């Protein structure tokens, strides 16, 4: 930087309508007192003054004049980014603006955030997925191989520590395995709530049912198609079955044998036979004073037919409940059949 003498410094302040009050100047890092053109008395290094040529307040106002956008400029900027501004007024860059994002999602954002490249939450999720795929090889960073392995190691260490602590304190690896702990918990719950388990309180049960109705459309979450399918996907007895077309589906028990018979022996098309629980009819029934939902095994829509696949054992052991399911389905107008299969053979149709 150029070296200035005291007279030159005075001249620079004067040329910018400011008055230098300090009586000496050493170098550009020395703090100088001066009166700004706005009449404010300020202390500032000469190095900083050469950048601003005024006080902080005047400099801020200058920047606002330079970079302030009007409504038309803001609207045009949104259009240039393939977005549509819905708001009809622009105050400043910190005011929320309503707009339609390029992904067609309606959202709100400040103009400052929009200038920085931020978009709606939907776009943020997609952008995050792409970033995670590039860095971790998975849409969710927590599901990357490294993170999963790290969690497993941490869980193993924590489990060992927890079991060790419980053995020392209670003589068992899990605290609730100790009868005294269970008894103490039940006594506390009885004293506080009048029941051994708070979840048995009527207000808790009513609240749970109300929440499930709002979220899933049923009093019990498991009666929802998506929740039920998710639970089935985690069951160990669930197995894969390959259809004649090569399509792989997940089935239970003897359902695979029934599917093959329908397609190969009875000449049904694969698309005519539904096993996707999300597409099943909604059949509710009452058993042992409880409202339940019946998820069918196989549904043939064009015939309005339900096929329930059972082994001799599973049909006989739950015969009352099985017959109640059939009764409720037939009341709703469905044609209902039990296919009793044993040792890979169809024994009978009821």
mmCIF file of C-alpha atoms in Angstrom:
data_model
loop_
_atom_site.group_PDB
_atom_site.id
_atom_site.type_symbol
_atom_site.label_atom_id
_atom_site.label_comp_id
_atom_site.label_asym_id
_atom_site.label_seq_id
_atom_site.Cartn_x
_atom_site.Cartn_y
_atom_site.Cartn_z
ATOM 1 C CA UNK A 1 0.000 0.000 0.000
ATOM 2 C CA UNK A 2 1.146 3.525 -0.797
ATOM 3 C CA UNK A 3 2.707 5.437 2.084
ATOM 4 C CA UNK A 4 0.956 8.702 2.984
ATOM 5 C CA UNK A 5 2.175 11.719 4.947
ATOM 6 C CA UNK A 6 -0.036 13.689 7.336
ATOM 7 C CA UNK A 7 -0.939 16.411 4.795
ATOM 8 C CA UNK A 8 -2.030 13.828 2.230
ATOM 9 C CA UNK A 9 -4.226 12.129 4.829
ATOM 10 C CA UNK A 10 -5.895 15.464 5.689
ATOM 11 C CA UNK A 11 -6.542 16.069 1.982
ATOM 12 C CA UNK A 12 -8.153 12.628 1.486
ATOM 13 C CA UNK A 13 -10.568 13.207 4.390
ATOM 14 C CA UNK A 14 -11.398 16.686 3.066
ATOM 15 C CA UNK A 15 -12.098 15.396 -0.486
ATOM 16 C CA UNK A 16 -14.710 13.015 0.966
ATOM 17 C CA UNK A 17 -16.477 15.745 2.987
ATOM 18 C CA UNK A 18 -14.967 14.542 6.262
ATOM 19 C CA UNK A 19 -12.828 16.410 8.804
ATOM 20 C CA UNK A 20 -9.759 14.828 10.396
ATOM 21 C CA UNK A 21 -9.620 15.615 14.142
ATOM 22 C CA UNK A 22 -6.443 13.712 15.041
ATOM 23 C CA UNK A 23 -3.258 15.826 15.124
ATOM 24 C CA UNK A 24 -0.791 13.181 13.979
ATOM 25 C CA UNK A 25 -0.539 10.220 11.597
ATOM 26 C CA UNK A 26 1.942 7.339 11.966
ATOM 27 C CA UNK A 27 0.795 4.604 9.572
ATOM 28 C CA UNK A 28 -2.341 3.139 8.015
ATOM 29 C CA UNK A 29 -3.077 0.952 11.073
ATOM 30 C CA UNK A 30 -3.110 3.939 13.433
ATOM 31 C CA UNK A 31 -6.540 4.843 14.781
ATOM 32 C CA UNK A 32 -7.652 8.282 13.620
ATOM 33 C CA UNK A 33 -10.493 10.376 14.967
ATOM 34 C CA UNK A 34 -12.567 12.232 12.399
ATOM 35 C CA UNK A 35 -15.950 13.837 11.810
ATOM 36 C CA UNK A 36 -17.931 12.157 9.056
ATOM 37 C CA UNK A 37 -20.080 14.010 6.525
ATOM 38 C CA UNK A 38 -23.083 12.888 8.614
ATOM 39 C CA UNK A 39 -21.513 14.824 11.589
ATOM 40 C CA UNK A 40 -20.824 11.646 13.586
ATOM 41 C CA UNK A 41 -17.479 11.548 15.370
ATOM 42 C CA UNK A 42 -15.740 8.273 14.532
ATOM 43 C CA UNK A 43 -12.513 6.457 15.358
ATOM 44 C CA UNK A 44 -11.165 4.248 12.572
ATOM 45 C CA UNK A 45 -7.887 3.068 11.071
ATOM 46 C CA UNK A 46 -6.835 4.900 7.925
ATOM 47 C CA UNK A 47 -6.644 1.544 6.113
ATOM 48 C CA UNK A 48 -10.348 0.918 6.746
ATOM 49 C CA UNK A 49 -11.256 4.526 5.878
ATOM 50 C CA UNK A 50 -9.659 4.148 2.442
ATOM 51 C CA UNK A 51 -12.060 1.268 1.790
ATOM 52 C CA UNK A 52 -15.246 2.915 3.108
ATOM 53 C CA UNK A 53 -14.473 6.668 2.731
ATOM 54 C CA UNK A 54 -17.113 7.293 5.420
ATOM 55 C CA UNK A 55 -18.367 5.956 8.768
ATOM 56 C CA UNK A 56 -19.931 2.502 9.202
ATOM 57 C CA UNK A 57 -23.500 3.844 9.140
ATOM 58 C CA UNK A 58 -22.975 5.825 5.932
ATOM 59 C CA UNK A 59 -21.227 2.859 4.339
ATOM 60 C CA UNK A 60 -24.136 0.569 5.249
ATOM 61 C CA UNK A 61 -26.642 2.973 3.656
ATOM 62 C CA UNK A 62 -24.497 3.192 0.524
ATOM 63 C CA UNK A 63 -24.425 -0.584 0.185
ATOM 64 C CA UNK A 64 -28.191 -0.768 0.692
ATOM 65 C CA UNK A 65 -28.699 1.712 -2.147
ATOM 66 C CA UNK A 66 -26.356 -0.225 -4.412
ATOM 67 C CA UNK A 67 -27.684 -3.711 -3.728
ATOM 68 C CA UNK A 68 -31.363 -3.045 -2.935
ATOM 69 C CA UNK A 69 -33.751 -4.831 -5.297
ATOM 70 C CA UNK A 70 -37.181 -3.608 -6.280
ATOM 71 C CA UNK A 71 -40.178 -5.917 -6.762
ATOM 72 C CA UNK A 72 -39.764 -6.235 -10.543
ATOM 73 C CA UNK A 73 -36.101 -7.216 -10.187
ATOM 74 C CA UNK A 74 -36.970 -9.827 -7.560
ATOM 75 C CA UNK A 75 -39.768 -11.263 -9.700
ATOM 76 C CA UNK A 76 -37.465 -11.428 -12.729
ATOM 77 C CA UNK A 77 -34.785 -13.186 -10.671
ATOM 78 C CA UNK A 78 -37.295 -15.862 -9.624
ATOM 79 C CA UNK A 79 -38.349 -16.336 -13.260
ATOM 80 C CA UNK A 80 -34.718 -16.657 -14.368
ATOM 81 C CA UNK A 81 -34.387 -19.563 -11.918
ATOM 82 C CA UNK A 82 -37.527 -21.296 -13.321
ATOM 83 C CA UNK A 83 -39.604 -20.319 -10.278
ATOM 84 C CA UNK A 84 -42.791 -18.263 -10.023
ATOM 85 C CA UNK A 85 -43.165 -15.501 -7.433
ATOM 86 C CA UNK A 86 -46.672 -15.461 -5.926
ATOM 87 C CA UNK A 87 -46.183 -12.647 -3.366
ATOM 88 C CA UNK A 88 -47.183 -9.217 -4.676
ATOM 89 C CA UNK A 89 -44.988 -7.137 -2.349
ATOM 90 C CA UNK A 90 -41.249 -7.057 -1.608
ATOM 91 C CA UNK A 91 -39.995 -5.255 1.524
ATOM 92 C CA UNK A 92 -36.435 -6.504 2.017
ATOM 93 C CA UNK A 93 -34.315 -9.619 1.567
ATOM 94 C CA UNK A 94 -35.293 -10.972 5.005
ATOM 95 C CA UNK A 95 -39.044 -10.968 4.366
ATOM 96 C CA UNK A 96 -40.709 -14.295 3.522
ATOM 97 C CA UNK A 97 -41.878 -14.549 -0.081
ATOM 98 C CA UNK A 98 -44.395 -17.102 -1.312
ATOM 99 C CA UNK A 99 -43.448 -18.807 -4.571
ATOM 100 C CA UNK A 100 -43.813 -21.930 -6.712
ATOM 101 C CA UNK A 101 -40.499 -23.742 -6.938
ATOM 102 C CA UNK A 102 -39.133 -25.257 -10.157
ATOM 103 C CA UNK A 103 -40.249 -28.659 -8.798
ATOM 104 C CA UNK A 104 -43.846 -27.234 -8.768
ATOM 105 C CA UNK A 105 -43.951 -27.287 -4.956
ATOM 106 C CA UNK A 106 -45.505 -24.222 -3.268
ATOM 107 C CA UNK A 107 -43.297 -22.817 -0.509
ATOM 108 C CA UNK A 108 -41.957 -19.717 1.286
ATOM 109 C CA UNK A 109 -38.411 -18.353 1.317
ATOM 110 C CA UNK A 110 -36.539 -15.114 2.011
ATOM 111 C CA UNK A 111 -34.916 -13.480 -1.005
ATOM 112 C CA UNK A 112 -31.556 -13.643 0.787
ATOM 113 C CA UNK A 113 -31.854 -17.439 1.066
ATOM 114 C CA UNK A 114 -33.022 -17.663 -2.554
ATOM 115 C CA UNK A 115 -29.967 -15.676 -3.681
ATOM 116 C CA UNK A 116 -27.761 -18.080 -1.713
ATOM 117 C CA UNK A 117 -29.140 -20.980 -3.757
ATOM 118 C CA UNK A 118 -31.619 -22.405 -1.265
ATOM 119 C CA UNK A 119 -34.930 -23.765 -2.539
ATOM 120 C CA UNK A 120 -38.003 -25.526 -1.096
ATOM 121 C CA UNK A 121 -37.779 -28.448 1.356
ATOM 122 C CA UNK A 122 -38.646 -30.933 -1.408
ATOM 123 C CA UNK A 123 -35.694 -29.763 -3.523
ATOM 124 C CA UNK A 124 -33.463 -29.791 -0.435
ATOM 125 C CA UNK A 125 -34.286 -33.462 0.167
ATOM 126 C CA UNK A 126 -33.483 -34.388 -3.447
ATOM 127 C CA UNK A 127 -30.279 -32.328 -3.386
ATOM 128 C CA UNK A 128 -29.241 -34.000 -0.133
ATOM 129 C CA UNK A 129 -29.909 -37.439 -1.633
ATOM 130 C CA UNK A 130 -27.641 -36.682 -4.613
ATOM 131 C CA UNK A 131 -24.894 -35.372 -2.318
ATOM 132 C CA UNK A 132 -25.158 -38.426 -0.054
ATOM 133 C CA UNK A 133 -25.050 -40.764 -3.066
ATOM 134 C CA UNK A 134 -21.870 -39.097 -4.315
ATOM 135 C CA UNK A 135 -20.162 -39.095 -0.915
ATOM 136 C CA UNK A 136 -21.542 -42.167 0.877
ATOM 137 C CA UNK A 137 -23.039 -44.287 -1.921
ATOM 138 C CA UNK A 138 -26.467 -44.131 -0.273
ATOM 139 C CA UNK A 139 -29.332 -41.609 -0.325
ATOM 140 C CA UNK A 140 -29.185 -41.450 3.486
ATOM 141 C CA UNK A 141 -25.740 -40.830 4.966
ATOM 142 C CA UNK A 142 -26.670 -42.826 8.072
ATOM 143 C CA UNK A 143 -27.288 -45.896 5.892
ATOM 144 C CA UNK A 144 -23.806 -45.931 4.370
ATOM 145 C CA UNK A 145 -21.722 -49.045 5.057
ATOM 146 C CA UNK A 146 -19.272 -47.083 7.209
ATOM 147 C CA UNK A 147 -22.018 -45.555 9.370
ATOM 148 C CA UNK A 148 -23.849 -48.874 9.772
ATOM 149 C CA UNK A 149 -20.630 -50.599 10.815
ATOM 150 C CA UNK A 150 -19.836 -47.750 13.200
ATOM 151 C CA UNK A 151 -23.293 -48.002 14.792
ATOM 152 C CA UNK A 152 -22.947 -51.755 15.174
ATOM 153 C CA UNK A 153 -19.623 -51.350 16.964
ATOM 154 C CA UNK A 154 -21.011 -48.623 19.237
ATOM 155 C CA UNK A 155 -24.129 -50.669 19.992
ATOM 156 C CA UNK A 156 -22.037 -53.749 20.763
ATOM 157 C CA UNK A 157 -19.870 -51.796 23.197
ATOM 158 C CA UNK A 158 -22.885 -50.125 24.832
ATOM 159 C CA UNK A 159 -24.731 -53.448 25.087
ATOM 160 C CA UNK A 160 -21.752 -55.087 26.782
ATOM 161 C CA UNK A 161 -21.409 -52.183 29.203
ATOM 162 C CA UNK A 162 -25.152 -52.160 29.967
ATOM 163 C CA UNK A 163 -25.247 -55.904 30.584
ATOM 164 C CA UNK A 164 -22.167 -55.702 32.809
ATOM 165 C CA UNK A 165 -23.705 -52.872 34.870
ATOM 166 C CA UNK A 166 -27.038 -54.707 35.213
ATOM 167 C CA UNK A 167 -25.284 -57.900 36.320
ATOM 168 C CA UNK A 168 -23.480 -55.981 39.060
ATOM 169 C CA UNK A 169 -26.589 -54.088 40.209
ATOM 170 C CA UNK A 170 -29.417 -56.586 39.695
ATOM 171 C CA UNK A 171 -27.796 -59.949 39.022
ATOM 172 C CA UNK A 172 -29.308 -60.160 35.517
ATOM 173 C CA UNK A 173 -28.289 -58.782 32.104
ATOM 174 C CA UNK A 174 -31.599 -56.917 31.657
ATOM 175 C CA UNK A 175 -32.968 -55.029 34.674
ATOM 176 C CA UNK A 176 -36.592 -56.031 34.010
ATOM 177 C CA UNK A 177 -35.611 -59.701 34.335
ATOM 178 C CA UNK A 178 -35.244 -59.088 38.055
ATOM 179 C CA UNK A 179 -38.608 -59.873 39.801
ATOM 180 C CA UNK A 180 -38.001 -57.218 42.467
ATOM 181 C CA UNK A 181 -37.566 -54.492 39.829
ATOM 182 C CA UNK A 182 -40.783 -55.553 38.084
ATOM 183 C CA UNK A 183 -42.657 -55.654 41.377
ATOM 184 C CA UNK A 184 -41.389 -52.201 42.353
ATOM 185 C CA UNK A 185 -42.408 -50.774 38.957
ATOM 186 C CA UNK A 186 -45.890 -52.276 39.211
ATOM 187 C CA UNK A 187 -46.334 -50.959 42.757
ATOM 188 C CA UNK A 188 -45.272 -47.461 41.666
ATOM 189 C CA UNK A 189 -47.690 -47.529 38.711
ATOM 190 C CA UNK A 190 -50.527 -48.757 40.944
ATOM 191 C CA UNK A 191 -49.852 -45.959 43.401
ATOM 192 C CA UNK A 192 -49.661 -43.265 40.692
ATOM 193 C CA UNK A 193 -52.182 -44.443 38.102
ATOM 194 C CA UNK A 194 -54.209 -47.252 39.657
ATOM 195 C CA UNK A 195 -52.982 -49.782 37.072
ATOM 196 C CA UNK A 196 -49.797 -51.851 36.822
ATOM 197 C CA UNK A 197 -49.016 -50.385 33.377
ATOM 198 C CA UNK A 198 -49.839 -46.747 32.352
ATOM 199 C CA UNK A 199 -50.705 -47.838 28.804
ATOM 200 C CA UNK A 200 -53.764 -49.627 30.256
ATOM 201 C CA UNK A 201 -55.271 -46.317 31.384
ATOM 202 C CA UNK A 202 -58.454 -45.500 29.464
ATOM 203 C CA UNK A 203 -57.247 -41.984 28.595
ATOM 204 C CA UNK A 204 -53.990 -43.441 27.204
ATOM 205 C CA UNK A 205 -55.880 -46.048 25.207
ATOM 206 C CA UNK A 206 -58.317 -43.441 23.838
ATOM 207 C CA UNK A 207 -55.470 -41.089 22.932
ATOM 208 C CA UNK A 208 -53.583 -43.909 21.195
ATOM 209 C CA UNK A 209 -56.667 -44.886 19.179
ATOM 210 C CA UNK A 210 -57.351 -41.249 18.257
ATOM 211 C CA UNK A 211 -53.735 -40.761 17.100
ATOM 212 C CA UNK A 212 -53.832 -43.969 15.050
ATOM 213 C CA UNK A 213 -57.107 -42.892 13.420
ATOM 214 C CA UNK A 214 -55.553 -39.561 12.407
ATOM 215 C CA UNK A 215 -52.314 -41.102 11.128
ATOM 216 C CA UNK A 216 -53.399 -44.437 9.684
ATOM 217 C CA UNK A 217 -57.209 -44.370 9.415
ATOM 218 C CA UNK A 218 -57.618 -47.218 11.929
ATOM 219 C CA UNK A 219 -57.685 -47.537 15.731
ATOM 220 C CA UNK A 220 -54.757 -49.956 15.514
ATOM 221 C CA UNK A 221 -51.804 -49.073 13.268
ATOM 222 C CA UNK A 222 -51.315 -52.690 12.172
ATOM 223 C CA UNK A 223 -54.714 -52.559 10.419
ATOM 224 C CA UNK A 224 -53.262 -50.067 7.907
ATOM 225 C CA UNK A 225 -52.118 -51.669 4.613
ATOM 226 C CA UNK A 226 -48.711 -49.928 4.539
ATOM 227 C CA UNK A 227 -47.914 -50.632 8.201
ATOM 228 C CA UNK A 228 -48.999 -54.256 7.874
ATOM 229 C CA UNK A 229 -46.879 -54.721 4.729
ATOM 230 C CA UNK A 230 -43.875 -53.144 6.450
ATOM 231 C CA UNK A 231 -44.251 -55.523 9.383
ATOM 232 C CA UNK A 232 -44.514 -58.509 7.039
ATOM 233 C CA UNK A 233 -41.316 -57.473 5.255
ATOM 234 C CA UNK A 234 -39.421 -57.828 8.551
ATOM 235 C CA UNK A 235 -40.812 -61.229 9.448
ATOM 236 C CA UNK A 236 -38.396 -64.122 9.112
ATOM 237 C CA UNK A 237 -41.111 -66.515 7.853
ATOM 238 C CA UNK A 238 -41.618 -64.285 4.818
ATOM 239 C CA UNK A 239 -40.085 -65.885 1.703
ATOM 240 C CA UNK A 240 -39.566 -65.069 -1.966
ATOM 241 C CA UNK A 241 -41.482 -66.864 -4.705
ATOM 242 C CA UNK A 242 -40.774 -66.683 -8.442
ATOM 243 C CA UNK A 243 -43.812 -66.533 -10.725
ATOM 244 C CA UNK A 244 -43.772 -68.117 -14.237
ATOM 245 C CA UNK A 245 -42.974 -64.685 -15.746
ATOM 246 C CA UNK A 246 -39.851 -64.427 -13.576
ATOM 247 C CA UNK A 247 -41.360 -61.816 -11.263
ATOM 248 C CA UNK A 248 -40.344 -62.303 -7.626
ATOM 249 C CA UNK A 249 -42.983 -61.790 -4.934
ATOM 250 C CA UNK A 250 -42.978 -62.215 -1.157
ATOM 251 C CA UNK A 251 -45.341 -64.827 0.240
ATOM 252 C CA UNK A 252 -46.033 -66.857 3.380
ATOM 253 C CA UNK A 253 -46.787 -70.509 3.970
ATOM 254 C CA UNK A 254 -48.389 -72.351 1.051
ATOM 255 C CA UNK A 255 -49.395 -69.195 -0.861
ATOM 256 C CA UNK A 256 -46.781 -69.923 -3.546
ATOM 257 C CA UNK A 257 -48.335 -73.326 -4.307
ATOM 258 C CA UNK A 258 -51.786 -71.725 -4.586
ATOM 259 C CA UNK A 259 -50.448 -69.039 -6.963
ATOM 260 C CA UNK A 260 -48.803 -71.620 -9.232
ATOM 261 C CA UNK A 261 -52.029 -73.650 -9.332
ATOM 262 C CA UNK A 262 -54.133 -70.613 -10.222
ATOM 263 C CA UNK A 263 -51.788 -69.651 -13.078
ATOM 264 C CA UNK A 264 -50.756 -73.065 -14.414
ATOM 265 C CA UNK A 265 -53.782 -75.255 -13.664
ATOM 266 C CA UNK A 266 -56.718 -72.823 -13.669
ATOM 267 C CA UNK A 267 -55.269 -70.530 -16.421
ATOM 268 C CA UNK A 268 -55.441 -67.226 -14.528
ATOM 269 C CA UNK A 269 -53.171 -64.412 -15.719
ATOM 270 C CA UNK A 270 -50.613 -63.096 -13.235
ATOM 271 C CA UNK A 271 -52.124 -59.599 -13.373
ATOM 272 C CA UNK A 272 -55.554 -61.027 -12.472
ATOM 273 C CA UNK A 273 -54.283 -62.412 -9.152
ATOM 274 C CA UNK A 274 -53.453 -59.857 -6.445
ATOM 275 C CA UNK A 275 -51.180 -60.545 -3.471
ATOM 276 C CA UNK A 276 -50.184 -56.922 -2.821
ATOM 277 C CA UNK A 277 -51.724 -56.088 0.561
ATOM 278 C CA UNK A 278 -51.966 -52.412 -0.367
ATOM 279 C CA UNK A 279 -54.608 -53.345 -2.965
ATOM 280 C CA UNK A 280 -56.647 -55.698 -0.783
ATOM 281 C CA UNK A 281 -60.288 -54.956 0.115
ATOM 282 C CA UNK A 282 -60.962 -53.511 3.572
ATOM 283 C CA UNK A 283 -62.662 -56.194 5.675
ATOM 284 C CA UNK A 284 -63.247 -55.523 9.390
ATOM 285 C CA UNK A 285 -64.562 -58.163 11.769
ATOM 286 C CA UNK A 286 -65.109 -58.658 15.499
ATOM 287 C CA UNK A 287 -63.468 -61.484 17.421
ATOM 288 C CA UNK A 288 -63.187 -61.889 21.213
ATOM 289 C CA UNK A 289 -64.786 -58.445 21.728
ATOM 290 C CA UNK A 290 -62.085 -56.736 19.652
ATOM 291 C CA UNK A 291 -62.346 -54.987 16.300
ATOM 292 C CA UNK A 292 -59.877 -56.527 13.872
ATOM 293 C CA UNK A 293 -58.945 -56.251 10.207
ATOM 294 C CA UNK A 294 -58.731 -59.265 7.934
ATOM 295 C CA UNK A 295 -55.880 -59.238 5.391
ATOM 296 C CA UNK A 296 -56.611 -61.778 2.689
ATOM 297 C CA UNK A 297 -54.006 -64.093 1.141
ATOM 298 C CA UNK A 298 -55.098 -63.885 -2.514
ATOM 299 C CA UNK A 299 -57.674 -61.625 -4.177
ATOM 300 C CA UNK A 300 -59.080 -61.987 -7.717
ATOM 301 C CA UNK A 301 -60.821 -58.628 -8.430
ATOM 302 C CA UNK A 302 -62.705 -59.476 -11.649
ATOM 303 C CA UNK A 303 -64.409 -62.406 -9.865
ATOM 304 C CA UNK A 304 -64.645 -60.582 -6.517
ATOM 305 C CA UNK A 305 -63.097 -63.731 -5.040
ATOM 306 C CA UNK A 306 -61.001 -64.115 -1.882
ATOM 307 C CA UNK A 307 -58.809 -67.184 -1.394
ATOM 308 C CA UNK A 308 -57.508 -67.962 2.103
ATOM 309 C CA UNK A 309 -54.649 -70.491 1.994
ATOM 310 C CA UNK A 310 -54.297 -72.759 5.045
ATOM 311 C CA UNK A 311 -52.577 -75.956 6.057
ATOM 312 C CA UNK A 312 -54.667 -78.594 7.824
ATOM 313 C CA UNK A 313 -53.101 -77.538 11.134
ATOM 314 C CA UNK A 314 -53.568 -73.734 10.829
ATOM 315 C CA UNK A 315 -57.146 -74.176 9.588
ATOM 316 C CA UNK A 316 -58.086 -76.474 12.459
ATOM 317 C CA UNK A 317 -56.297 -74.686 15.319
ATOM 318 C CA UNK A 318 -57.978 -71.303 14.540
ATOM 319 C CA UNK A 319 -61.191 -72.678 13.046
ATOM 320 C CA UNK A 320 -63.548 -70.302 14.903
ATOM 321 C CA UNK A 321 -61.630 -67.182 13.879
ATOM 322 C CA UNK A 322 -61.227 -68.509 10.324
ATOM 323 C CA UNK A 323 -64.972 -69.082 9.949
ATOM 324 C CA UNK A 324 -65.754 -65.615 11.358
ATOM 325 C CA UNK A 325 -63.440 -64.051 8.725
ATOM 326 C CA UNK A 326 -65.233 -65.989 5.988
ATOM 327 C CA UNK A 327 -68.642 -64.949 7.346
ATOM 328 C CA UNK A 328 -67.800 -61.219 7.382
ATOM 329 C CA UNK A 329 -66.258 -61.393 3.877
ATOM 330 C CA UNK A 330 -69.341 -63.137 2.459
ATOM 331 C CA UNK A 331 -71.614 -60.585 4.158
ATOM 332 C CA UNK A 332 -69.781 -57.869 2.200
ATOM 333 C CA UNK A 333 -70.547 -59.706 -1.044
ATOM 334 C CA UNK A 334 -67.205 -61.414 -1.669
ATOM 335 C CA UNK A 335 -66.951 -64.978 -2.948
ATOM 336 C CA UNK A 336 -64.815 -66.750 -0.336
ATOM 337 C CA UNK A 337 -62.811 -69.984 -0.509
ATOM 338 C CA UNK A 338 -60.505 -71.809 1.884
ATOM 339 C CA UNK A 339 -57.759 -73.711 0.057
ATOM 340 C CA UNK A 340 -56.442 -76.430 2.351
ATOM 341 C CA UNK A 341 -52.939 -77.400 1.214
ATOM 342 C CA UNK A 342 -50.685 -79.984 2.797
ATOM 343 C CA UNK A 343 -47.364 -81.414 1.609
ATOM 344 C CA UNK A 344 -47.483 -79.306 -1.563
ATOM 345 C CA UNK A 345 -50.887 -80.693 -2.595
ATOM 346 C CA UNK A 346 -54.332 -79.079 -2.666
ATOM 347 C CA UNK A 347 -56.438 -81.301 -0.418
ATOM 348 C CA UNK A 348 -59.754 -79.495 -0.736
ATOM 349 C CA UNK A 349 -61.551 -76.188 -1.358
ATOM 350 C CA UNK A 350 -64.105 -75.129 1.260
#
